PDB file of C-alpha atoms in Angstrom:
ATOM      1  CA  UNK A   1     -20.644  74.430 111.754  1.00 44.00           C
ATOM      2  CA  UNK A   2     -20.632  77.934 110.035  1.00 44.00           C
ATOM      3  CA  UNK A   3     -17.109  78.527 111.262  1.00 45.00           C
ATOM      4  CA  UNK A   4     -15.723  75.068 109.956  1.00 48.00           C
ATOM      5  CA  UNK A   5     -17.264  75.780 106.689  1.00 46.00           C
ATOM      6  CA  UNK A   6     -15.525  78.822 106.612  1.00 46.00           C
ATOM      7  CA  UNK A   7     -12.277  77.509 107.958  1.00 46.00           C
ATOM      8  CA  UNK A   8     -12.161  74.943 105.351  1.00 46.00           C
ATOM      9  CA  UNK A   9     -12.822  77.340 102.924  1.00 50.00           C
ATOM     10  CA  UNK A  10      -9.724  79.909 103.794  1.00 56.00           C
ATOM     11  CA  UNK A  11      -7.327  76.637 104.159  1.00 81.00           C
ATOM     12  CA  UNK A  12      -4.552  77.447 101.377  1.00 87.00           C
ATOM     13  CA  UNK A  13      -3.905  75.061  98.480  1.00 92.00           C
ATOM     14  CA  UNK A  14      -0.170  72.903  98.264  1.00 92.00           C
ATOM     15  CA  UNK A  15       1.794  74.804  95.977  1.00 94.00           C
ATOM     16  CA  UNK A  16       4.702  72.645  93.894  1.00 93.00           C
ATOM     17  CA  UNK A  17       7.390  73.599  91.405  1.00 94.00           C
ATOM     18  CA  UNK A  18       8.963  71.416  88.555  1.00 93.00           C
ATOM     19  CA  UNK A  19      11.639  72.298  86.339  1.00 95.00           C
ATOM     20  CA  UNK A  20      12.719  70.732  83.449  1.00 95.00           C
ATOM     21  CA  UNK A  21      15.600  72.056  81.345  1.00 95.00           C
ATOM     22  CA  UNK A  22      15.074  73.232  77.714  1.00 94.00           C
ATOM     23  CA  UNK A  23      15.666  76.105  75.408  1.00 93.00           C
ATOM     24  CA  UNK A  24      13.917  78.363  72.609  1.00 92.00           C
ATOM     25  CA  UNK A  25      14.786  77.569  69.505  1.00 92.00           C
ATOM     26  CA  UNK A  26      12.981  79.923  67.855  1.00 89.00           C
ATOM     27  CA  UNK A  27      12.158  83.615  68.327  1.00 88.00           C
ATOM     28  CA  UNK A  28       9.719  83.944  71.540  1.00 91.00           C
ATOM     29  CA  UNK A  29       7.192  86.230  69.462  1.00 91.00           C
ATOM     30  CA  UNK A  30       7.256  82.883  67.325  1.00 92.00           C
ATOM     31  CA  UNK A  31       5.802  80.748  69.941  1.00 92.00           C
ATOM     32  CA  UNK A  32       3.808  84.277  71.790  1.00 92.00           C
ATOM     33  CA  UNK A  33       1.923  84.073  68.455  1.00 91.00           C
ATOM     34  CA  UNK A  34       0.977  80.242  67.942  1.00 91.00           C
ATOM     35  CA  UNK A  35       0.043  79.728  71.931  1.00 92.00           C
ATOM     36  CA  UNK A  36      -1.917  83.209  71.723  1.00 90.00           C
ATOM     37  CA  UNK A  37      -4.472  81.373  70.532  1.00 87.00           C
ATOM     38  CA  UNK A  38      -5.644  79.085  73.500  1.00 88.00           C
ATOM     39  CA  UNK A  39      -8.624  79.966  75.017  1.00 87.00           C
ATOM     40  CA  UNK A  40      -7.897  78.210  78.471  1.00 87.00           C
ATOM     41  CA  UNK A  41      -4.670  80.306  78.931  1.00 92.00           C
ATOM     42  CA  UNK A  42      -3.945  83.666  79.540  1.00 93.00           C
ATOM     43  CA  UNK A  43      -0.358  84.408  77.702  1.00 93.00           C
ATOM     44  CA  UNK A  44       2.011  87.342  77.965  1.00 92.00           C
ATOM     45  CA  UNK A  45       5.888  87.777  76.947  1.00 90.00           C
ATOM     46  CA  UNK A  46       7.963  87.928  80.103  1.00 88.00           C
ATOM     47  CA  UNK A  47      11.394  89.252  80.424  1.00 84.00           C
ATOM     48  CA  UNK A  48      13.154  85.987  79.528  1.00 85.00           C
ATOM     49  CA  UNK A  49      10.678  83.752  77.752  1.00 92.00           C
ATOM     50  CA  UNK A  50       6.406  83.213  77.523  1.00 94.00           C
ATOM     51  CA  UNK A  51       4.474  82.511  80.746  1.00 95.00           C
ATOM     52  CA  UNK A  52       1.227  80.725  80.290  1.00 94.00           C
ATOM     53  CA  UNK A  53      -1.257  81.306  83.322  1.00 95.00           C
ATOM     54  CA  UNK A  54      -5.105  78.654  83.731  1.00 94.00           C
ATOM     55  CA  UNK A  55      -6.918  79.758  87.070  1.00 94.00           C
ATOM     56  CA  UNK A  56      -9.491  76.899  87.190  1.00 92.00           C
ATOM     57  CA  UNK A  57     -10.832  78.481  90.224  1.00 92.00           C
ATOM     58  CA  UNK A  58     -10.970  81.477  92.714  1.00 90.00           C
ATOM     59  CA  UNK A  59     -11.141  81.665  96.414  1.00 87.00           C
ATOM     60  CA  UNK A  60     -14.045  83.833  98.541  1.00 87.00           C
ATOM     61  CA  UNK A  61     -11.662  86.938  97.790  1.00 87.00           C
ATOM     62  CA  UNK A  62     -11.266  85.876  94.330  1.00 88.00           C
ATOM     63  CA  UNK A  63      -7.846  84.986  94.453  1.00 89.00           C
ATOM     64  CA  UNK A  64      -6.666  82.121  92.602  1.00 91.00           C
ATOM     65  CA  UNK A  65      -7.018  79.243  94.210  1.00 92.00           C
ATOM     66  CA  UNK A  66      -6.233  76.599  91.797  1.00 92.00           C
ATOM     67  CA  UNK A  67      -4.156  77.678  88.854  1.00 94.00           C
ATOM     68  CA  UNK A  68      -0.943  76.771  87.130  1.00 93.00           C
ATOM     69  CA  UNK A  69       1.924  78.666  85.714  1.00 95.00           C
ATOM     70  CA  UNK A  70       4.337  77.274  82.580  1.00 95.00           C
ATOM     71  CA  UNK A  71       7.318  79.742  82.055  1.00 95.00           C
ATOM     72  CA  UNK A  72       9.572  78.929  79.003  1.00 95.00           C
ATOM     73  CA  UNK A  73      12.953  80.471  79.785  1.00 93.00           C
ATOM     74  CA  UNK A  74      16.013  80.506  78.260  1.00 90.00           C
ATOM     75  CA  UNK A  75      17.114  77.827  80.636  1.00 90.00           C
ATOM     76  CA  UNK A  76      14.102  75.449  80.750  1.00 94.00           C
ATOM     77  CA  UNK A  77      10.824  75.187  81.810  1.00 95.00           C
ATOM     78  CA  UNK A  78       9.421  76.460  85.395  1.00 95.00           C
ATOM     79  CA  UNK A  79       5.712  74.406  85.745  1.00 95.00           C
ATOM     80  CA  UNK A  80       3.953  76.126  89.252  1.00 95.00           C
ATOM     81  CA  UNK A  81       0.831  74.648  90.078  1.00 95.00           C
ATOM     82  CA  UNK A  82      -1.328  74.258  93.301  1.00 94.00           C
ATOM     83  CA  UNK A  83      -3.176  71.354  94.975  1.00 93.00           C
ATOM     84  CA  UNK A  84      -6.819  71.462  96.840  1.00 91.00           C
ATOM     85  CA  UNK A  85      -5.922  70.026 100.074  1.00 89.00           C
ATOM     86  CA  UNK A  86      -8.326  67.658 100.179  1.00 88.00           C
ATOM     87  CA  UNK A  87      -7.952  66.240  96.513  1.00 88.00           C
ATOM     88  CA  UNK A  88      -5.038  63.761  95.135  1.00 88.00           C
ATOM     89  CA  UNK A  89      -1.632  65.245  94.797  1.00 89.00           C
ATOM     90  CA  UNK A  90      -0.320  62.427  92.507  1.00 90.00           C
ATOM     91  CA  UNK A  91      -3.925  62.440  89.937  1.00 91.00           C
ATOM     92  CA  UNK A  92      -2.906  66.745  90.059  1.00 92.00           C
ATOM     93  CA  UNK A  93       0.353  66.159  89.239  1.00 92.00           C
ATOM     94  CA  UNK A  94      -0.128  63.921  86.414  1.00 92.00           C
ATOM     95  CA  UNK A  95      -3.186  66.550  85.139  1.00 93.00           C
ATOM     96  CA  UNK A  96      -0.839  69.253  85.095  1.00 93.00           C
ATOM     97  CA  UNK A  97       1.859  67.337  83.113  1.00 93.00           C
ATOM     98  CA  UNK A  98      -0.375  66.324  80.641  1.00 93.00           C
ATOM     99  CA  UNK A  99      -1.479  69.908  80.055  1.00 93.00           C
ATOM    100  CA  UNK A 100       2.199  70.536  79.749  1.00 94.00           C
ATOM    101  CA  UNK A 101       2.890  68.619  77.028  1.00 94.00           C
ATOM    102  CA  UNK A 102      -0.054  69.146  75.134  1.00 93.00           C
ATOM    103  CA  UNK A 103       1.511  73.493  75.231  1.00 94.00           C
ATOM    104  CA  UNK A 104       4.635  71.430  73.887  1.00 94.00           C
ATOM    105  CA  UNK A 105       3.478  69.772  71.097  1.00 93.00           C
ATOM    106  CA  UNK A 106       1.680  72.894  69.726  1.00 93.00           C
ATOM    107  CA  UNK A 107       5.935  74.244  69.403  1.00 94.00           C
ATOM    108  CA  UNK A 108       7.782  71.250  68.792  1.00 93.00           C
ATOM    109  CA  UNK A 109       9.556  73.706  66.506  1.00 93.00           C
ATOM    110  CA  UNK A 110      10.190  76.399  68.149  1.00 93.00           C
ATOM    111  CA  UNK A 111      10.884  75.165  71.826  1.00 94.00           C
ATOM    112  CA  UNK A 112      12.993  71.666  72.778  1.00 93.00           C
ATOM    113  CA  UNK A 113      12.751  70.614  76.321  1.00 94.00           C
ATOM    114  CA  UNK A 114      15.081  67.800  77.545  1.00 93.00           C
ATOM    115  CA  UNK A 115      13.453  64.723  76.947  1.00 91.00           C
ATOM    116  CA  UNK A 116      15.661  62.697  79.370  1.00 93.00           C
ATOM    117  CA  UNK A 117      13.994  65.134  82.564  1.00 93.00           C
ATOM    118  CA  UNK A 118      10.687  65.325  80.283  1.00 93.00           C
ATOM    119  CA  UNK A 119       9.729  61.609  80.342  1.00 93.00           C
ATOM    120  CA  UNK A 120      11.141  61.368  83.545  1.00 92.00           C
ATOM    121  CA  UNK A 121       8.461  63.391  85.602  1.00 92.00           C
ATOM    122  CA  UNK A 122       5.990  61.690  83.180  1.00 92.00           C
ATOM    123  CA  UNK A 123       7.406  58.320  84.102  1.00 91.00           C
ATOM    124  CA  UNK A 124       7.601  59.216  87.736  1.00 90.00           C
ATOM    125  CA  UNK A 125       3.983  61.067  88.001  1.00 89.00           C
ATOM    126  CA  UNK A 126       2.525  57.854  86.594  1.00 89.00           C
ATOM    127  CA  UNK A 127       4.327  55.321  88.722  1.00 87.00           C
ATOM    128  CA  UNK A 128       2.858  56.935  91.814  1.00 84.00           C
ATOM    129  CA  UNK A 129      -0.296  56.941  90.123  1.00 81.00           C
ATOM    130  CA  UNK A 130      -0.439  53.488  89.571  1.00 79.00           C
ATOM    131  CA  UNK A 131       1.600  52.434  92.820  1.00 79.00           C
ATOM    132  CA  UNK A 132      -1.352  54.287  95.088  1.00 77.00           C
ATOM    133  CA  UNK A 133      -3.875  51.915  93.474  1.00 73.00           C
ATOM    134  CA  UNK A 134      -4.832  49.309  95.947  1.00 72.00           C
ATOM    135  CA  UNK A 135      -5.187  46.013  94.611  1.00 70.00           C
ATOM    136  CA  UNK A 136      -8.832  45.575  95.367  1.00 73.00           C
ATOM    137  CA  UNK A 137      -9.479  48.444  92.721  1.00 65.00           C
ATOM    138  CA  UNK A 138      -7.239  46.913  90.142  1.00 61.00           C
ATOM    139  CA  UNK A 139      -9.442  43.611  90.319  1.00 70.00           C
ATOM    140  CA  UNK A 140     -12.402  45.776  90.364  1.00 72.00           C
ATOM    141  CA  UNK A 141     -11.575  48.544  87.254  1.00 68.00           C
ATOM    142  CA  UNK A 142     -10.571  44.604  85.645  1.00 73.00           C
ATOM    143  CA  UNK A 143     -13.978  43.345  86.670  1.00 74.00           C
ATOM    144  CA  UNK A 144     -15.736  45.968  85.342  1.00 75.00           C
ATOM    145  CA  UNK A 145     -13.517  46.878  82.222  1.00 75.00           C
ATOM    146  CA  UNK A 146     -14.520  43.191  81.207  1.00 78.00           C
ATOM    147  CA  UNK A 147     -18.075  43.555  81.808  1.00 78.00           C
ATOM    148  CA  UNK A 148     -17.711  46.940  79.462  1.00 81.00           C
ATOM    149  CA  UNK A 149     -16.898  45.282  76.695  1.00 82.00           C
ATOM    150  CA  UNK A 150     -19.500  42.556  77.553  1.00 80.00           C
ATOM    151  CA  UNK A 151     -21.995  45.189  77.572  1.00 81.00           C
ATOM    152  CA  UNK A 152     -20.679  47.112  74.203  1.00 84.00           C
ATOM    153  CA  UNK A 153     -20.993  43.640  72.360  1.00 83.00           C
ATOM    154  CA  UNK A 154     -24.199  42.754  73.883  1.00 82.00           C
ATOM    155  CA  UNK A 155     -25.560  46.430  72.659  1.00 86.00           C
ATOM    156  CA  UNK A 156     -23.810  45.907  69.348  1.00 86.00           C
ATOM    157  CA  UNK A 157     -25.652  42.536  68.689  1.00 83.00           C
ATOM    158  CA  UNK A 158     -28.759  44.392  70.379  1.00 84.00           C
ATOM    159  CA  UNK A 159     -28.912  46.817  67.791  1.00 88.00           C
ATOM    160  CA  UNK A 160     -28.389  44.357  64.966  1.00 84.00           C
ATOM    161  CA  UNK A 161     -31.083  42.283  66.781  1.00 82.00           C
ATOM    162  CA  UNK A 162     -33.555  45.451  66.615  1.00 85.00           C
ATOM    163  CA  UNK A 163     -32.707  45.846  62.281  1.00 84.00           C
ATOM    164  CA  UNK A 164     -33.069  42.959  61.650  1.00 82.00           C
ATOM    165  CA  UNK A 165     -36.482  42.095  64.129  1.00 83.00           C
ATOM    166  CA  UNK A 166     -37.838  45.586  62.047  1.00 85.00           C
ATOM    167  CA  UNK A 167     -36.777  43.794  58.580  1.00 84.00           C
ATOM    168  CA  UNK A 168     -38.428  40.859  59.651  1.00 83.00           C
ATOM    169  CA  UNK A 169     -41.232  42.276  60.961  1.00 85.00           C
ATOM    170  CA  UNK A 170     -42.196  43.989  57.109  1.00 84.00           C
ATOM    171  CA  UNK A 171     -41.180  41.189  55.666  1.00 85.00           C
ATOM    172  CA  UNK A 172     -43.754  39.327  57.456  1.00 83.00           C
ATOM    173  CA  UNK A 173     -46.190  42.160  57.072  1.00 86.00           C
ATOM    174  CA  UNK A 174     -45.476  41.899  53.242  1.00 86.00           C
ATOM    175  CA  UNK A 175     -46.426  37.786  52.994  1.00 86.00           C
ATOM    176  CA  UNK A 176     -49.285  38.513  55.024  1.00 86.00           C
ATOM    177  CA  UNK A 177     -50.593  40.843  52.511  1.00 85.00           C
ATOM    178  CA  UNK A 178     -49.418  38.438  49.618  1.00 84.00           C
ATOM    179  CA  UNK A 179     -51.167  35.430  51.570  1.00 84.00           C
ATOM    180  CA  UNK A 180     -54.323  37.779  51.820  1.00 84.00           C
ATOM    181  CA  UNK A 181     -54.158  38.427  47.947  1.00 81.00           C
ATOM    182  CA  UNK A 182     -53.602  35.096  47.335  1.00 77.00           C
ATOM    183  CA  UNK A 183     -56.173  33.712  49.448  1.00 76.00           C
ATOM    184  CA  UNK A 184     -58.914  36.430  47.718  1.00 75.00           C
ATOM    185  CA  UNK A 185     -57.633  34.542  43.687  1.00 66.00           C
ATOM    186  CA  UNK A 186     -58.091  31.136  44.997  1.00 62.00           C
ATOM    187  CA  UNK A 187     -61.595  31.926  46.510  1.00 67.00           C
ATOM    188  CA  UNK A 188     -62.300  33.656  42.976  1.00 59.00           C
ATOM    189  CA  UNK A 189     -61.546  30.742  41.052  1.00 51.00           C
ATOM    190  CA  UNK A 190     -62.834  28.102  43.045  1.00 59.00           C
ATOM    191  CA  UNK A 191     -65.993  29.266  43.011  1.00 72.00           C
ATOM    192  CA  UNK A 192     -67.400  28.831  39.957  1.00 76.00           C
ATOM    193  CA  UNK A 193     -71.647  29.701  38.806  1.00 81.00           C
ATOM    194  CA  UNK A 194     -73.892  26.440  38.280  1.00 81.00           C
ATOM    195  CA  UNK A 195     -73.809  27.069  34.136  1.00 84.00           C
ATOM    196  CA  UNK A 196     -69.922  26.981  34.556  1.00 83.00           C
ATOM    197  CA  UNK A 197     -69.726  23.560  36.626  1.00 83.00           C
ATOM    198  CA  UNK A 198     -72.224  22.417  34.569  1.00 85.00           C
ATOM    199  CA  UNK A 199     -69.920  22.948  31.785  1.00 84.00           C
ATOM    200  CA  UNK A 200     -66.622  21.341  33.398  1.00 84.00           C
ATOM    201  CA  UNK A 201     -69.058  18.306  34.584  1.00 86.00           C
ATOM    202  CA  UNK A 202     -70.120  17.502  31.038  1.00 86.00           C
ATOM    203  CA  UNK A 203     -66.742  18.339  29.777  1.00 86.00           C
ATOM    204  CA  UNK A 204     -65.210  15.754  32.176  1.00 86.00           C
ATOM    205  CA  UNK A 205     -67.755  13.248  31.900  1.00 84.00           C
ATOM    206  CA  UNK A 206     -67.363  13.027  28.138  1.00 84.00           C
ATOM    207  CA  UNK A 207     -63.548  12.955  28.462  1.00 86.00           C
ATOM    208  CA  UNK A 208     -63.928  10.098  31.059  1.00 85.00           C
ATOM    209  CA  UNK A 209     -65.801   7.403  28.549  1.00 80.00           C
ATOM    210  CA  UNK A 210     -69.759   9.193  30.521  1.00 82.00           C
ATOM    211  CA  UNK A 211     -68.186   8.430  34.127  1.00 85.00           C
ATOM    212  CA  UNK A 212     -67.614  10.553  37.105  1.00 85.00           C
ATOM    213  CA  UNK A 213     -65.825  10.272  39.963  1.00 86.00           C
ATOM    214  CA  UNK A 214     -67.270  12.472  42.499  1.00 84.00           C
ATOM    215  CA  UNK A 215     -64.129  12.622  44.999  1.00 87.00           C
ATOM    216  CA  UNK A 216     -61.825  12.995  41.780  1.00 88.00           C
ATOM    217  CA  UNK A 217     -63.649  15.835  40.376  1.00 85.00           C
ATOM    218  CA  UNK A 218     -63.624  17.325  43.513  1.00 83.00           C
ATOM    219  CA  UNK A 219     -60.514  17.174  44.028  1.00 85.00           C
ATOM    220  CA  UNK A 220     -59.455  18.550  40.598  1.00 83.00           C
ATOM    221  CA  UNK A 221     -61.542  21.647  40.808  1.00 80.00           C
ATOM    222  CA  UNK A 222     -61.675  21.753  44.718  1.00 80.00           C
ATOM    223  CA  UNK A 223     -65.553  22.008  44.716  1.00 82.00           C
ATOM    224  CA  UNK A 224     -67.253  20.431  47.612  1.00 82.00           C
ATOM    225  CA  UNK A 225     -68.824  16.774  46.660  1.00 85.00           C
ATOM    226  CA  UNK A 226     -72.212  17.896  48.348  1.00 86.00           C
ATOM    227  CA  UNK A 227     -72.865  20.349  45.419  1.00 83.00           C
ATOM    228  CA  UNK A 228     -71.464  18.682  42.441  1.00 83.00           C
ATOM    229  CA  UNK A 229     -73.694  15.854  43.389  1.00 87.00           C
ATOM    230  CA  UNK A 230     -76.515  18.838  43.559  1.00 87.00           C
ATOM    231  CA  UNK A 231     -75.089  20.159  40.157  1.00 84.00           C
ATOM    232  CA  UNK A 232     -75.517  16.030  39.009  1.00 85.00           C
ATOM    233  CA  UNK A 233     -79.169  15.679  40.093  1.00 88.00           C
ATOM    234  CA  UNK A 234     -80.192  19.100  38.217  1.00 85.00           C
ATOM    235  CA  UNK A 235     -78.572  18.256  34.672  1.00 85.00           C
ATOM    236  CA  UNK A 236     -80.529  15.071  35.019  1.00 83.00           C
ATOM    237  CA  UNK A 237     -83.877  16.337  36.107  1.00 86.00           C
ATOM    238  CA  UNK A 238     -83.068  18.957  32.492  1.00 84.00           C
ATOM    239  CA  UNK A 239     -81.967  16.041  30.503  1.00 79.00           C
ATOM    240  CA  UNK A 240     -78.198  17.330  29.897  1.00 77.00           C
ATOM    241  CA  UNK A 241     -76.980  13.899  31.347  1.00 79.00           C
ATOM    242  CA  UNK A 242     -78.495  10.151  32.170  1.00 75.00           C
ATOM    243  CA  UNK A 243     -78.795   8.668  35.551  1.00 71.00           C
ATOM    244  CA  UNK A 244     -77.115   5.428  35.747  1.00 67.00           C
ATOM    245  CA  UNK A 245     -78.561   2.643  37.982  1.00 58.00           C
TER     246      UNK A 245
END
């Protein structure tokens, strides 16, 4: 097992070459000085042009193992890359030209590859791309790009949901304090001492031609009928009012 580790290990990456024509058009310590500044490149001035060098990774003897190379030339572009064995040629390919034109569009103005050869390896790199995707996994990604967006609206509402549930949730706290408050008033003035429902029986019974109508009067100054008939039968055991047969 040891020795197919190591085996695996020493097993030499796919090396490929693309070329795509193109020329300077401005000075190369011009575009030396504007790519300088990427950190995930290291760039030197070569004998004909700038060479941009990324090692992503190193080998057990710390040689690169996976790297790429852009020179820009006087007569185009050289792109050198290499492959894991194991890993996709056509996804590395199409990483590698992608970091390719990202170096481009930092000199649009001082470097103009051929566009024609340009977007043809882009064209061609994502073709194969798409063409090794096996039908099953189109449905699939479909499948589950649709239940993305399911699940990005259902979070969205979600969220809303969750506002407006807090919102609610003082707003109810709020009435139930008001309720409380309101509750505490109305017990305050419905309950009233016996010299002041003494006053509002005599008062009532004078404004009603010396009648009273117990469930009325209740009603009106929501006291219970059992005491404002107690209330009755003091004020006519003090002589404030008459019993009537």
């Amino acid at each position: 097992m040891a020795e197919d580790a190591q085996d695996s290990i020493l097993i030499e990456p796919i090396i490929e070459e693309l070329f795509i024509p193109g020329k300077a058009t401005a000075g190369y310590d011009k575009i030396l000085s504007r790519l300088s500044t990427l950190e995930l490149f290291y760039v030197k001035e070569s004998e004909n042009g700038v060479v941009l060098l990324r090692v992503e990774s190193r080998d057990i003897q710390k040689r690169p193992f996976l790297f790429f190379i852009i020179e820009l030339g006087d007569n185009g572009i050289r792109l050198q890359y290499s492959i894991a064995r194991d890993a996709s040629l056509k996804m590395r390919r199409l990483y590698v030209i992608k970091m390719l034109v990202s170096v481009l569009a930092l000199i649009p103005d001082a470097y103009s590859p051929s566009s024609a050869e340009l977007f043809q390896h882009i064209d061609s790199a994502i073709d194969d791309l798409i063409g090794s995707i096996p039908p099953t996994y189109s449905a699939l990604y479909n499948s589950y790009d649709s239940l993305y967006n399911e699940y990005k609206e259902i979070r969205r509402l979600n969220i809303e949901l969750t506002a407006s549930n807090k919102n609610l949730t003082v707003q109810a706290m709020q009435l139930s304090e008001e309720n409380k408050e309101l509750k505490e008033r109305l017990k305050e003035l419905e309950t009233y001492t016996e010299e002041s429902l003494m006053v509002k029986v005599q008062d009532w019974i004078e404004s009603h031609g010396n009648t009273i109508d117990l469930e009325e009067f209740s009603k009106a100054l929501h006291v219970p009928t059992p005491r404002i008939e107690q209330i009755l039968n003091k004020m006519v055991s003090m002589g404030y009012i008459e019993a009537r047969g």
